Short mmCIF file of C-alpha atoms in Angstrom, two decimals:
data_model
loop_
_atom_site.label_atom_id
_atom_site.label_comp_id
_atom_site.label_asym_id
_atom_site.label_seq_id
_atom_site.Cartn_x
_atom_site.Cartn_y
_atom_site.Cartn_z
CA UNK A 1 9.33 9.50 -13.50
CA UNK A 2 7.57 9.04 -10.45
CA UNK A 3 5.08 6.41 -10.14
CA UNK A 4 1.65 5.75 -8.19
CA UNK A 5 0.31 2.75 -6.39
CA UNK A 6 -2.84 1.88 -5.39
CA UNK A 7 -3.15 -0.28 -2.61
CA UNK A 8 -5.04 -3.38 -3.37
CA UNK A 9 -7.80 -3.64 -1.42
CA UNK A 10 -9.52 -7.29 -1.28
CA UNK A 11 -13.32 -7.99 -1.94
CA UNK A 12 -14.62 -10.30 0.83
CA UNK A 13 -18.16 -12.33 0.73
CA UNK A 14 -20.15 -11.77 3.83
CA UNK A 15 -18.83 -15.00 5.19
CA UNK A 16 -15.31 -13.83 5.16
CA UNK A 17 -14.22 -15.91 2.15
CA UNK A 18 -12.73 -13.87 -0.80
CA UNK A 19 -14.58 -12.84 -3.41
CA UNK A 20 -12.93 -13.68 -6.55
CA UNK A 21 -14.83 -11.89 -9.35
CA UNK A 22 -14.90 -8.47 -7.23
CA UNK A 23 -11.13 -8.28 -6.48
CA UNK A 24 -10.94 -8.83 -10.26
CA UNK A 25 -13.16 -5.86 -11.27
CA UNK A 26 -11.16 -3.81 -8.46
CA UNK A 27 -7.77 -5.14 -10.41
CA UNK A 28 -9.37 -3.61 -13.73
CA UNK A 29 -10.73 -0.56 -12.76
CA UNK A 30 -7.18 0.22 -10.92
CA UNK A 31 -4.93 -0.39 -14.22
CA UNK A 32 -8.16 0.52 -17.21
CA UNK A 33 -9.64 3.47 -15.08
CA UNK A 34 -6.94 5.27 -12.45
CA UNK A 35 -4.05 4.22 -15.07
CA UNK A 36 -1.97 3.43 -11.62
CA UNK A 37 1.74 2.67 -12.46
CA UNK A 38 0.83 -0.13 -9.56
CA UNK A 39 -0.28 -2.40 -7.17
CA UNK A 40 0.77 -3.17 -3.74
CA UNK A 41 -0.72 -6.39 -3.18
CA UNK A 42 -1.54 -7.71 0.44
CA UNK A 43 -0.86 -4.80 2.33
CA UNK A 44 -3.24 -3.11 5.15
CA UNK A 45 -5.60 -2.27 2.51
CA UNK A 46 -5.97 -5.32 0.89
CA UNK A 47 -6.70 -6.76 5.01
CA UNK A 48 -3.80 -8.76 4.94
CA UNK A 49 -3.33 -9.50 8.14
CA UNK A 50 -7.33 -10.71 8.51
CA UNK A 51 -6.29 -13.12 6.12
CA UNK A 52 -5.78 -16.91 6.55
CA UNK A 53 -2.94 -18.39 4.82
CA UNK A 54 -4.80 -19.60 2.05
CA UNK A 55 -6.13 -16.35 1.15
CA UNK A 56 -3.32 -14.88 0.82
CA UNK A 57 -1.80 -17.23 -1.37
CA UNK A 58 -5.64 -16.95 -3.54
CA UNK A 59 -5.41 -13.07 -3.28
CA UNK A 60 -1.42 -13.28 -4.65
CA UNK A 61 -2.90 -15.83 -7.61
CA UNK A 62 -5.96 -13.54 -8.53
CA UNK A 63 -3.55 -9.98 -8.56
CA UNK A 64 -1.10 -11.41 -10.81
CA UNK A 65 -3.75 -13.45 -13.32
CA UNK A 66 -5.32 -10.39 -13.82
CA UNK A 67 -2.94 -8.25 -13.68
CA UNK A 68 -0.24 -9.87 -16.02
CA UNK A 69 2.10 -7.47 -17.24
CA UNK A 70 -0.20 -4.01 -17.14
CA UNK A 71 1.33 -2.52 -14.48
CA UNK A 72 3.98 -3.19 -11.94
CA UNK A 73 3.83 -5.36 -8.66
CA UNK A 74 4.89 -5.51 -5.48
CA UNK A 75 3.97 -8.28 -2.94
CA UNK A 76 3.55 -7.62 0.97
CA UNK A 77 4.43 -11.04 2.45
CA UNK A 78 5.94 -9.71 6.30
CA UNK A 79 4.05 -12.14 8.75
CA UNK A 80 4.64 -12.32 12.56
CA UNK A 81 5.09 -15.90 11.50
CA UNK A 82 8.60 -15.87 9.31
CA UNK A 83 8.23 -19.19 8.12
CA UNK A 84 5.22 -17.71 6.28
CA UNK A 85 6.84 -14.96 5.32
CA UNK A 86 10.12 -16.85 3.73
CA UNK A 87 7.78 -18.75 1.94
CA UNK A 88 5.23 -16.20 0.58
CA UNK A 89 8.51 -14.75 -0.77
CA UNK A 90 9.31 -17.67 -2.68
CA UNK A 91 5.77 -18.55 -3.47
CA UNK A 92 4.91 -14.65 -5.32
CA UNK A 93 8.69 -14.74 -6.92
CA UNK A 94 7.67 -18.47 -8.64
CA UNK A 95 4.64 -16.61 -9.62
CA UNK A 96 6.51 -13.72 -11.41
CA UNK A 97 5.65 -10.82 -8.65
CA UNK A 98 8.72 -8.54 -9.87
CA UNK A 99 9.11 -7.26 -6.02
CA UNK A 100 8.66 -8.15 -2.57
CA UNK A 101 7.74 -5.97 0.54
CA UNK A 102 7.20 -6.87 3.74
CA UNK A 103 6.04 -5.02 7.11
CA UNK A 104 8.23 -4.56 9.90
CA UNK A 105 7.57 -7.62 13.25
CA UNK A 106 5.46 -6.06 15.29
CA UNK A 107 3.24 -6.87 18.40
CA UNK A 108 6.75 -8.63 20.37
CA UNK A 109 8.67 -5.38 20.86
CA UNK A 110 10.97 -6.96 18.94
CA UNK A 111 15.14 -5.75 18.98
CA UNK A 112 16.80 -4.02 15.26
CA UNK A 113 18.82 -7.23 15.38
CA UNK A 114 15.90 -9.28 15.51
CA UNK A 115 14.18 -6.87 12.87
CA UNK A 116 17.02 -7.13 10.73
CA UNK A 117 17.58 -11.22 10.95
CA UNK A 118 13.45 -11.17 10.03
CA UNK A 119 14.27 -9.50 6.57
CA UNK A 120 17.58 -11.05 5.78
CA UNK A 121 16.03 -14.55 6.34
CA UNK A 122 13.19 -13.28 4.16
CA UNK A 123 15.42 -12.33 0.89
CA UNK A 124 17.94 -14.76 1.67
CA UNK A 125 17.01 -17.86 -0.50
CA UNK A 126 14.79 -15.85 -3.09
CA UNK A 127 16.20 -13.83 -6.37
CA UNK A 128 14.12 -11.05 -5.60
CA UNK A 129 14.36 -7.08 -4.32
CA UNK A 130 12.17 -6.14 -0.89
CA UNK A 131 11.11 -3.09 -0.25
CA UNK A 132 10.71 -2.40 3.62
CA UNK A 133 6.93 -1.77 4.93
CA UNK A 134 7.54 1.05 7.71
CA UNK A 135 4.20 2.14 9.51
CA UNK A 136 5.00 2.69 12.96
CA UNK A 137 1.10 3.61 13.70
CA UNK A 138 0.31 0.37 13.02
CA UNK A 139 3.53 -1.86 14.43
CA UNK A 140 4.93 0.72 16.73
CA UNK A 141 7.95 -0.04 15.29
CA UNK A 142 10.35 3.43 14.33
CA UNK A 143 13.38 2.76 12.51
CA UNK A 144 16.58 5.59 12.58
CA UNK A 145 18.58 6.57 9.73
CA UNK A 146 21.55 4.01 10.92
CA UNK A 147 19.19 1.11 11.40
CA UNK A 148 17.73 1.65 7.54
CA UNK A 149 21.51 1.92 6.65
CA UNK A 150 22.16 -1.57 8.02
CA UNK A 151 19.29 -2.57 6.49
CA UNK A 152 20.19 -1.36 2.86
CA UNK A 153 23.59 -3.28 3.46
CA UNK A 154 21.50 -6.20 2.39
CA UNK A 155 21.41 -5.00 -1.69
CA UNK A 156 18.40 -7.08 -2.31
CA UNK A 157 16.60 -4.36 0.41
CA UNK A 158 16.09 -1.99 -2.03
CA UNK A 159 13.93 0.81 -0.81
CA UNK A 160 11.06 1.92 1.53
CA UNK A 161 7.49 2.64 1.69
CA UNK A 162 7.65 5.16 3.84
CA UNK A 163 4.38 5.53 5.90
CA UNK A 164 5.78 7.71 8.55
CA UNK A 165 4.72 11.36 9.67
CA UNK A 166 8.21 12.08 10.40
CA UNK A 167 9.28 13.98 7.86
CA UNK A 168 12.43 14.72 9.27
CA UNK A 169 13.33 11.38 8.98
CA UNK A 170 12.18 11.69 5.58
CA UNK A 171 14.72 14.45 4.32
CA UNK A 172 17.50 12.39 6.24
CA UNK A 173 16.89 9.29 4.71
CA UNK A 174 16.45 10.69 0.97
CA UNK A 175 19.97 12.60 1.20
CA UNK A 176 21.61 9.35 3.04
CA UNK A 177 20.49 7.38 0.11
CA UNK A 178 19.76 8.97 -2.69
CA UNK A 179 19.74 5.43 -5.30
CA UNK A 180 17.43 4.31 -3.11
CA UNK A 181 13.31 3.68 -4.02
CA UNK A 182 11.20 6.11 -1.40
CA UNK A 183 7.39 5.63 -2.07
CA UNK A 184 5.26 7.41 0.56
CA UNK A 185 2.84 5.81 2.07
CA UNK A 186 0.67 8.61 3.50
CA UNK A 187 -1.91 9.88 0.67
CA UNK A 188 -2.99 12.88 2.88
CA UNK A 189 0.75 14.04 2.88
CA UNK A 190 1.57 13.48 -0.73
CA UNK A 191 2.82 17.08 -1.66
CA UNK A 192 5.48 17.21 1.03
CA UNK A 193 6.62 13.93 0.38
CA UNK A 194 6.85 14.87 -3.21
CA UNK A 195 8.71 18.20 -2.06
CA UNK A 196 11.49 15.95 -0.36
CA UNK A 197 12.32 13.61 -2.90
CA UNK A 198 10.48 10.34 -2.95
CA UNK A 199 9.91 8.04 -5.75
CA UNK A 200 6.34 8.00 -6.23
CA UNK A 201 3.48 6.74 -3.77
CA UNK A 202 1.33 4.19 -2.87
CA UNK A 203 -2.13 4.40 -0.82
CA UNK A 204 -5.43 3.00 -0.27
CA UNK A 205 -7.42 6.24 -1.48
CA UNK A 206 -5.61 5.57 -4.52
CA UNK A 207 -8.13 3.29 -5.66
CA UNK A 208 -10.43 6.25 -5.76
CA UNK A 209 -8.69 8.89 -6.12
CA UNK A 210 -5.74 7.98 -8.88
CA UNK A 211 -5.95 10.44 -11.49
CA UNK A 212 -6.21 13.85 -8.86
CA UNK A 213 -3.32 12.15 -7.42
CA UNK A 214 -1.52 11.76 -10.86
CA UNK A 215 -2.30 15.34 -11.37
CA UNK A 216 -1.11 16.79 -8.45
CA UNK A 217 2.36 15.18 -9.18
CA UNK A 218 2.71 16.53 -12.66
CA UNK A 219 1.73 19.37 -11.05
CA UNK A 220 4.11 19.60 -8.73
CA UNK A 221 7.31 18.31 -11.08
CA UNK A 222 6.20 21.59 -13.79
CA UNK A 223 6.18 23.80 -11.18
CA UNK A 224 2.99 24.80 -10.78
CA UNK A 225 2.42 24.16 -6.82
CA UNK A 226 -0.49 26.15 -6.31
CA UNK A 227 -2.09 23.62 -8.10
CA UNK A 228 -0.50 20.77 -6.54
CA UNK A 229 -1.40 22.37 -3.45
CA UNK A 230 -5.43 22.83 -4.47
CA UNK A 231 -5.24 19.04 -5.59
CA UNK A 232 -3.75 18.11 -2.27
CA UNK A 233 -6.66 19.85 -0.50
CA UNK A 234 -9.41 18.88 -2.72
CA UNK A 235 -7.36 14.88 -1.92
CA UNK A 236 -7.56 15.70 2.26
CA UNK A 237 -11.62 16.78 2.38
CA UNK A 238 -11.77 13.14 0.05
CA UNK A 239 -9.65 11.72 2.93
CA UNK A 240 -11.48 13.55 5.97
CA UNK A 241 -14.84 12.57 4.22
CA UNK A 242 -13.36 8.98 3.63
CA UNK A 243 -11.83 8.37 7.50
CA UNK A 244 -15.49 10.27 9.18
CA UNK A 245 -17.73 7.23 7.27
CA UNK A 246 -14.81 4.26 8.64
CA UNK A 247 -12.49 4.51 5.57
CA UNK A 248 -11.75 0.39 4.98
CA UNK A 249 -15.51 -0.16 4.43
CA UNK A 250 -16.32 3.34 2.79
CA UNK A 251 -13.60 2.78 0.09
CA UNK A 252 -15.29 -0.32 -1.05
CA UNK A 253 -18.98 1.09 -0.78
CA UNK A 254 -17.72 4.33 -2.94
CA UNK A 255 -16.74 1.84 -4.87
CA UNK A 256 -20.05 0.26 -5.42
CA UNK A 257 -20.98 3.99 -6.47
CA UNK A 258 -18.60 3.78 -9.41
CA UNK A 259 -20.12 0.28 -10.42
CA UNK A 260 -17.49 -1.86 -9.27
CA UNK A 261 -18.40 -5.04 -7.04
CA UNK A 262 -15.68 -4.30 -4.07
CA UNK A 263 -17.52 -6.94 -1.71
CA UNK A 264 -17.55 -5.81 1.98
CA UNK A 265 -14.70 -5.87 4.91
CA UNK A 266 -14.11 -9.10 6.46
CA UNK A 267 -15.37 -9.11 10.08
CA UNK A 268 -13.60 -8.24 12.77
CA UNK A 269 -13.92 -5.16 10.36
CA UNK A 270 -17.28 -3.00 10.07
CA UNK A 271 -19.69 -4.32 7.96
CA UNK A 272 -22.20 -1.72 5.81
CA UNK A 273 -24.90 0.22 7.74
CA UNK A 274 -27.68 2.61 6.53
CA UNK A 275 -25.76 5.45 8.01
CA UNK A 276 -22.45 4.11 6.13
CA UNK A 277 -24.04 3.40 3.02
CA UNK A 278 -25.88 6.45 2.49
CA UNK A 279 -22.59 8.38 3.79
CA UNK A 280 -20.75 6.66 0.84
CA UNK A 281 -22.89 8.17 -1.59
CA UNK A 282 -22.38 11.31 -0.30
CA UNK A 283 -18.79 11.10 -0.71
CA UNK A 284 -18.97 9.61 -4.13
CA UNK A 285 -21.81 12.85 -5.15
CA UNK A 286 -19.33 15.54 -3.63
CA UNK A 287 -15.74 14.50 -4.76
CA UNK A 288 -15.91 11.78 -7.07
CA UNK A 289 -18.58 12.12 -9.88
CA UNK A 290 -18.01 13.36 -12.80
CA UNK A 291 -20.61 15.62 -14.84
#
């Protein structure tokens, strides 16, 4: 069965420290609420890489305290820094995180063998799987089909999340290796993800948008793809609407809509403004509340 993750996003104070008792209530309303499969914990969403050490060692505590055994977990821990990295690994495995992820190096232009050393020293001293982070929009980083073979030579690199818009890619890699996990990462591209194989998804709209998601994938594994297809669009104006009012901030003030504490972005992010806010309640009026 295919399974959904939301992406964790991370409630910040306005002074940039974490706010504990909001990235609880975000935690809850994920797993009591959406009824996600998952969280992805410390990924874009969640502002990972605004994060100092310390909070991301907090952010990996909170997640798993609250989370317990509800619902599966996956930990991002790729750093530029892979001394961080090989020990977030560690760190989340001692804490009971059932799978690792991490993003590929980005920033250096760095070579596949140096890509590939980065996640072999990352799973090499920890009994745990990793699931490769691939977002080349972000790290500018595109792996081929033979480089993700190399890759899955390592058998504690297990799968992928695939945020790519190369679907060709896609296809290739699902018929290459077809025991392998494929979650997309692209929520506005869901139903031709699903129509080439993967495993299930994880995204940031998730948060809000869990159970149209959810039904567009039943949806789509009974047959019915009109309807998958009508979910996918009424998902993509959520997502235009979302990315128009500066998605990372509108995500958590939506949330404030649906009476969860989400806290605000931490700077250099954008912080709340009248236009923003009052945006945000549109959203949540037009395509999230329910009669």
């Amino acid at each position: 069965m295919k399974k959904l993750y939301s992406a964790l996003m991370t409630a910040f104070n306005d002074d940039g420290s974490i706010n504990e008792a909001g990235t609880r209530e975000m935690i809850r309303y994920n797993i009591d609420v959406n009824k996600v499969d998952g969280l992805y914990v410390g990924g874009s969403t969640g502002e990972n890489f605004n994060m100092s050490h310390e909070q991301k060692e907090q952010v990996f505590k909170i997640a798993i305290d609250e989370a317990k055994n509800d619902v599966d977990l996956i930990a991002q821990v790729g750093s530029l820094d892979l001394n961080e990295s090989k020990y977030l690994a560690k760190f989340v495995t001692d804490l009971g995180y059932p799978h690792i992820s991490a993003v590929t190096p980005f920033y250096y232009n760095y070579t596949f063998e140096q890509i590939k050393d980065y996640y072999n020293e990352i799973v090499k001293d920890v009994d745990n799987e990793l699931i490769i982070y691939s977002i080349p929009v972000l790290t500018g980083v595109s792996l081929s089909l033979d480089q993700f073979a190399e890759l899955f030579e390592n058998p504690k690199i297990i799968g992928i999340k695939y945020t790519n818009a190369d679907f060709f890619l896609l296809e290739r890699v699902r018929n290459r290796f077809p025991d392998k996990l494929i979650l997309s990462g692209f929520d506005e591209m869901l139903l031709p993800a699903l129509a080439l194989g993967v495993d299930g998804a994880i995204g940031s709209t998730y948060n809000l948008n869990a159970k149209r998601a959810k039904a567009e994938m039943n949806a789509f594994d009974a047959g019915d793809i009109d309807k998958a297809r009508q979910l996918q669009k009424d998902s993509n104006d959520l997502i235009s609407a979302l990315i128009a009012n500066d998605i990372y901030p509108s995500l958590k003030l939506v949330f404030k809509e649906l009476g969860v504490n989400a806290g605000v972005t931490k700077k250099p992010m954008a912080q709340p403004t009248s236009e923003m806010i009052a945006g945000a309640k549109k959203i949540y009026n037009d395509y999230l509340k329910e009669d």
